[in-house]
């Protein structure tokens, strides 16, 4: 046996059915594949399976746990903490090194475990695309062909398959025979209506009416075709392996922007401390542990743990309460920052099925259309009705159908675009009634109408179509009863009965979801492959103002800059290719918008990957679920709004932690550097820095469980590095002033505290003041402060109280002298209370918190209206 023609044997990943094989006749395709209309023999199929491999698209292999742990180190702060831990070990600061490396390990383990759980949840959701196919094969070359079911994985090019209503197309197929065949291919093209398919002896260039692609399904009719591509060679696989996301997400841009600014400060601090001590105090490398401790003190070392805990907690809560699976933890933060959500209409905003529009439908036409649909199904015997027939049956009932007896049927034919049922009224033995339904031009051309009437009805149909309404024209005819079969020639001289109008049924929760998102400040844009009028009609049904609808053809020649300007003011893009959708999403991101994309088909893959965060419903195609960052486990679009709120909740708590720890640490470091230059001893011993950081870090874990103020959840928010750093610099300066005031109090209460005679008292007094100011900062700078007022103490209040107790009591315990600290007189604590009161008043005035003003957002969080 010769090998299949190279024109049909492309390398893995190549586009399925290029122009040359797509333009071949059926006989040429069979010859090129060395096949036969009777099917392959078992031996031939076995050889091809061994040579080409199984009919499975290339899959995404989940990374191992070890690889996930290694990927977690890519976070800039995690990497810097790891390096600081190694440096601490090199200078023999073993306690600091152990604590830092433990934090790195915990953070990496939490992130890896959270993403591993998300993948396991996805595995449970992953449905089977197709399991078996009806294949025509022969045991020997001379044997008669037999049709049997085989696993889809065993299909090979040259196999002849049979397809019936409801079947999933198991590979790329070239039709050989078909009867009334229509196909759902919304997952590939975005077209919501079934597409007619028919064999063609000599197809035109670019015509694909004779081709069926993996990922589509049979809506009505039946067909037989030859498999021309399997596995990695299918069009499904080619779209699946489209380019991956390469740009940074909103999470990367915000947190990493802040991280790298702080990293520069951290890298400069140790050399500055060493040089200043050497120049002013004559101290050399013995201050290196202190310099490293100062750098660690500036570091928000709990950031990876806090970020991962906040995101993992929000993801776990979403999965339990709303059936939302977050596959990439930072995507939850990105959802909180989303201010524009692009959606594919078919299967997301709509149910991917039409419904009868009673306001635009003629009652008599609906009666006859329902009768025709019912008796065609009963007489011609297709396995399942097509979507329009399902809508007709849902809108009518037995009262319409049972008034007649079925005689014959002419099923839908994509050439004549009609379907006819022949029925008889009980008792009317001498008369048959033809109930005809189909496309308006084809039905009207067969009706007994004058030219003006026909033209008026065609204009009415065109006007309805321009508004996104799909129409069926309905007509009837009475014929003398006969026994011979009816033919299309009998569909003449019809009496027009009216139009039946359909529109796409919105998803059950789409209207509420769109309203909820708008209330949260999220703008919804529709990107669809469907007709502009249909898309605009769906938008109006959901109270989305479509304004001017832009088509994919219009944007092809636009530059990226011009497209960004157009995308900013356009709500609906119709007739979009997958590449068009991705370009619009990319253009919106280039305009500074944080963009989400909600889609469920193969045609949505490029846009899902181009967005800051991709969202897919649970019943989307398998490859779309794999590519999405967030999966809606239930078909409830309100879950998107819940996910957005959860993302803002996590982002607000992360912002609280960053604002609290960075402002406090910055104030301490400024004071520490000033004290190091003024004092004859180190202002704080490395062990004291370590203990203080441990206490503060442990208390701040409570921020992951805080409840943000509702004002922080109303609008899309994103961390702005510059404004954020300006805010923490101001608050840090207040903290440094409080520290310097504490030095004055120590000098007043203990005259020897600023020289070598009372070094332990200075350390004890500053240690206490540090923990008390940090407790105040936790209470006054978190986003949930106003929301928590008046309620029972929450985790943050308890943590701050514990931190304050440790700060006061630790220097008085036997542990104090061991750490180089002693207690102080009562006078110091009284004067310190005055300093702390002034500091708290200044924080309330200048620190931000959650203001009750119109802005009502935490410092460093920007709102997008």
Short mmCIF file of N, CA, C and O in Angstrom, two decimals, residues 35 54 92 106 138 145 157 172 192 232 282 314 370 381 405 468 524 544 553 564 633 661 688 760 763 776 814 829 862:
data_model
loop_
_atom_site.label_atom_id
_atom_site.label_comp_id
_atom_site.label_asym_id
_atom_site.label_seq_id
_atom_site.Cartn_x
_atom_site.Cartn_y
_atom_site.Cartn_z
N UNK A 35 -7.37 5.85 0.24
CA UNK A 35 -8.53 5.28 0.92
C UNK A 35 -9.58 4.84 -0.07
O UNK A 35 -9.39 4.84 -1.29
N UNK A 54 -1.89 8.24 18.10
CA UNK A 54 -3.29 8.30 18.47
C UNK A 54 -3.91 9.64 18.08
O UNK A 54 -3.22 10.67 17.95
N UNK A 92 27.26 34.66 59.67
CA UNK A 92 27.01 33.93 60.91
C UNK A 92 25.81 34.45 61.68
O UNK A 92 25.71 34.23 62.90
N UNK A 106 7.95 28.39 53.36
CA UNK A 106 6.51 28.39 53.61
C UNK A 106 5.77 29.04 52.45
O UNK A 106 4.74 28.54 51.96
N UNK A 138 -13.23 -2.75 6.93
CA UNK A 138 -13.32 -4.10 6.37
C UNK A 138 -12.28 -5.00 7.03
O UNK A 138 -11.18 -4.53 7.36
N UNK A 145 -17.88 -3.98 3.87
CA UNK A 145 -17.62 -3.07 5.00
C UNK A 145 -18.66 -3.25 6.10
O UNK A 145 -19.83 -3.53 5.84
N UNK A 157 -6.24 8.95 9.40
CA UNK A 157 -6.62 9.51 8.10
C UNK A 157 -6.98 8.40 7.12
O UNK A 157 -6.27 7.39 7.01
N UNK A 172 -10.94 15.96 11.76
CA UNK A 172 -11.28 16.77 10.58
C UNK A 172 -11.74 15.83 9.46
O UNK A 172 -11.03 14.88 9.11
N UNK A 192 -23.55 31.37 16.22
CA UNK A 192 -24.52 30.73 17.13
C UNK A 192 -25.48 29.81 16.38
O UNK A 192 -25.98 28.86 16.96
N UNK A 232 -2.61 16.10 16.28
CA UNK A 232 -2.00 17.43 16.23
C UNK A 232 -2.20 18.13 14.90
O UNK A 232 -1.90 19.31 14.78
N UNK A 282 34.43 54.62 63.34
CA UNK A 282 35.61 53.77 63.25
C UNK A 282 35.31 52.29 63.33
O UNK A 282 36.22 51.47 63.53
N UNK A 314 -8.93 33.41 49.43
CA UNK A 314 -10.01 33.86 48.56
C UNK A 314 -10.39 32.82 47.53
O UNK A 314 -11.57 32.60 47.25
N UNK A 370 -44.85 24.83 14.24
CA UNK A 370 -44.75 23.80 15.26
C UNK A 370 -45.27 22.47 14.77
O UNK A 370 -44.67 21.41 15.03
N UNK A 381 -37.98 10.86 11.01
CA UNK A 381 -37.23 10.09 11.99
C UNK A 381 -35.82 10.51 12.30
O UNK A 381 -35.01 9.66 12.64
N UNK A 405 -52.76 14.15 11.45
CA UNK A 405 -52.05 12.87 11.31
C UNK A 405 -50.92 13.07 10.30
O UNK A 405 -51.11 13.68 9.25
N UNK A 468 -31.36 41.98 14.19
CA UNK A 468 -30.85 40.81 14.88
C UNK A 468 -31.86 39.71 15.10
O UNK A 468 -31.64 38.82 15.92
N UNK A 524 -18.53 46.16 30.29
CA UNK A 524 -18.65 44.92 29.53
C UNK A 524 -18.60 45.24 28.04
O UNK A 524 -19.33 46.11 27.56
N UNK A 544 -27.24 46.34 27.65
CA UNK A 544 -25.92 46.85 27.26
C UNK A 544 -26.13 47.72 26.03
O UNK A 544 -26.62 47.23 25.01
N UNK A 553 -13.79 43.15 9.91
CA UNK A 553 -13.21 43.65 8.67
C UNK A 553 -12.69 45.07 8.83
O UNK A 553 -11.67 45.45 8.25
N UNK A 564 -6.69 50.85 19.62
CA UNK A 564 -6.89 51.13 21.04
C UNK A 564 -7.89 52.25 21.26
O UNK A 564 -8.75 52.17 22.14
N UNK A 633 -17.26 26.85 37.71
CA UNK A 633 -17.69 25.46 37.78
C UNK A 633 -19.19 25.32 37.59
O UNK A 633 -19.67 24.23 37.25
N UNK A 661 3.40 47.40 56.73
CA UNK A 661 4.76 46.92 57.00
C UNK A 661 5.81 47.84 56.39
O UNK A 661 6.84 48.12 57.02
N UNK A 688 17.77 41.56 68.56
CA UNK A 688 16.56 42.33 68.86
C UNK A 688 15.78 42.64 67.58
O UNK A 688 14.54 42.61 67.57
N UNK A 760 21.48 48.94 77.64
CA UNK A 760 20.38 47.98 77.71
C UNK A 760 19.04 48.69 77.89
O UNK A 760 18.01 48.26 77.37
N UNK A 763 17.94 50.05 74.54
CA UNK A 763 17.41 48.97 73.71
C UNK A 763 16.01 48.56 74.16
O UNK A 763 15.11 48.34 73.34
N UNK A 776 -0.22 50.18 66.60
CA UNK A 776 -1.08 51.28 66.19
C UNK A 776 -1.24 51.33 64.67
O UNK A 776 -2.33 51.56 64.15
N UNK A 814 12.62 37.56 82.22
CA UNK A 814 14.01 37.08 82.19
C UNK A 814 14.59 37.00 80.79
O UNK A 814 15.82 36.96 80.62
N UNK A 829 6.98 55.20 80.59
CA UNK A 829 5.76 54.69 79.96
C UNK A 829 4.69 55.77 79.88
O UNK A 829 3.91 55.82 78.92
N UNK A 862 -5.57 52.94 43.49
CA UNK A 862 -6.19 53.88 42.57
C UNK A 862 -7.51 53.33 42.07
O UNK A 862 -7.64 52.14 41.86
#
